[in-house]
Short mmCIF file of C-alpha atoms in Angstrom, two decimals:
data_model
loop_
_atom_site.label_atom_id
_atom_site.label_comp_id
_atom_site.label_asym_id
_atom_site.label_seq_id
_atom_site.Cartn_x
_atom_site.Cartn_y
_atom_site.Cartn_z
CA MET A 9 18.90 17.33 -12.14
CA SER A 10 18.82 13.74 -12.26
CA HIS A 11 22.54 12.98 -12.14
CA ILE A 12 22.18 14.60 -8.38
CA ILE A 13 19.41 12.60 -7.95
CA GLU A 14 20.85 9.28 -8.86
CA THR A 15 24.00 10.43 -7.04
CA LEU A 16 21.71 11.01 -3.74
CA MET A 17 20.20 7.43 -4.41
CA ASN A 18 23.25 5.65 -4.90
CA TRP A 19 24.90 7.28 -1.60
CA ILE A 20 21.48 6.25 0.49
CA PHE A 21 21.88 2.85 -1.15
CA ALA A 22 25.37 2.28 -0.05
CA LYS A 23 24.46 3.31 3.43
CA LEU A 24 21.56 1.45 3.85
CA ALA A 25 23.20 -1.79 2.17
CA PHE A 26 23.55 -3.98 4.98
CA VAL A 27 19.57 -3.87 4.66
CA LEU A 28 18.87 -3.29 1.50
CA GLU A 29 20.86 -6.59 0.30
CA TRP A 30 20.37 -8.78 2.80
CA LYS A 31 19.03 -12.07 1.90
CA TYR A 32 15.66 -11.94 3.71
CA PHE A 33 14.79 -8.23 2.78
CA ASN A 34 11.87 -9.19 0.39
CA THR A 35 10.35 -11.79 2.72
CA THR A 36 10.61 -9.64 5.29
CA THR A 37 9.09 -6.07 3.53
CA GLY A 38 6.84 -8.59 1.82
CA ILE A 39 5.16 -10.01 5.54
CA ILE A 40 5.47 -6.51 7.15
CA SER A 41 3.44 -5.14 3.79
CA LEU A 42 0.41 -7.23 5.18
CA ILE A 43 -0.16 -5.05 7.54
CA ASN A 44 -1.86 -2.58 5.23
CA PRO A 45 -4.77 -4.78 4.20
CA LEU A 46 -4.88 -5.90 7.76
CA ALA A 47 -5.50 -2.27 8.90
CA ILE A 48 -8.25 -1.42 6.05
CA ALA A 49 -10.30 -4.56 6.98
CA PRO A 50 -11.44 -3.35 10.35
CA GLN A 51 -12.94 -0.16 8.33
CA LEU A 52 -14.47 -2.04 5.85
CA TYR A 53 -15.93 -4.36 7.94
CA GLN A 54 -17.47 -1.05 9.65
CA VAL A 55 -18.48 0.73 6.55
CA ILE A 56 -20.39 -2.73 5.59
CA VAL A 57 -22.28 -3.27 8.95
CA ALA A 58 -23.01 0.33 10.25
CA ASP A 59 -26.02 1.79 9.93
CA SER A 60 -24.56 5.06 8.87
CA VAL A 61 -20.96 5.91 6.83
CA ALA A 62 -21.17 9.54 7.98
CA GLY A 63 -17.62 10.31 8.73
CA VAL A 64 -16.03 8.23 6.15
CA SER A 65 -14.10 10.05 3.79
CA TRP A 66 -14.31 8.21 0.33
CA LEU A 67 -11.80 10.98 -1.15
CA MET A 68 -9.35 9.57 1.72
CA TYR A 69 -9.72 6.57 0.07
CA VAL A 70 -9.32 7.11 -3.50
CA ILE A 71 -5.81 8.76 -2.11
CA PHE A 72 -4.96 5.56 -0.30
CA PHE A 73 -6.40 3.75 -3.58
CA LEU A 74 -3.96 5.27 -6.16
CA ILE A 75 -0.83 5.20 -3.59
CA GLN A 76 -1.63 1.17 -3.18
CA LEU A 77 -2.04 1.08 -6.67
CA VAL A 78 1.38 2.41 -7.15
CA PHE A 79 3.04 0.34 -4.88
CA THR A 80 1.42 -2.69 -6.37
CA LEU A 81 3.08 -1.71 -9.69
CA VAL A 82 6.38 -1.23 -7.40
CA GLY A 83 6.19 -4.79 -6.03
CA ILE A 84 5.61 -5.98 -9.33
CA LYS A 85 8.60 -4.38 -10.77
CA ALA A 86 11.11 -5.35 -7.88
CA LYS A 87 9.73 -9.13 -7.95
CA ASN A 88 8.26 -8.64 -4.53
CA PHE A 89 5.24 -10.89 -4.34
CA GLY A 90 4.29 -10.26 -0.91
CA MET A 91 4.13 -6.36 -1.54
CA MET A 92 2.31 -7.13 -4.50
CA LEU A 93 0.09 -9.14 -3.26
CA ALA A 94 -0.59 -7.08 -0.16
CA MET A 95 -1.16 -4.28 -2.04
CA LEU A 96 -3.35 -5.65 -4.30
CA VAL A 97 -5.60 -6.99 -1.45
CA SER A 98 -5.08 -3.05 -0.20
CA VAL A 99 -6.51 -1.59 -3.78
CA LEU A 100 -9.36 -4.06 -3.43
CA GLU A 101 -10.48 -2.89 0.18
CA SER A 102 -9.84 0.47 -0.72
CA LEU A 103 -12.37 0.52 -3.97
CA ALA A 104 -15.09 -1.70 -1.83
CA ILE A 105 -15.03 1.13 0.79
CA ILE A 106 -15.05 3.78 -2.00
CA VAL A 107 -18.24 2.09 -3.82
CA ILE A 108 -19.76 1.31 -0.54
CA VAL A 109 -19.23 5.02 0.82
CA LEU A 110 -20.31 6.50 -2.48
CA ILE A 111 -23.65 4.31 -2.41
CA ARG A 112 -24.31 4.91 0.98
CA THR A 113 -24.51 8.87 0.99
#
């Protein structure tokens, strides 16, 4: 099975090489990765200042936290500083939301 997956991934890489090997690929993905913590920031602000956190799912943020943690590690492995930093900030935001929601419910 791993041979099939490796063959598939090599085929996909070959088809997308013009993008994946672009000299600005890591810089661009790092910058675009910053959208994630920017998107979470308003929710963090709301759980801090709102009178109630009803309707905010801490479980959803646990799932986000796990995904962001994995992509932090992917950023480290790929030596993509922008991705690593953006996902690390997102991890901290999600963790803050989880803690605040659990304390306030």
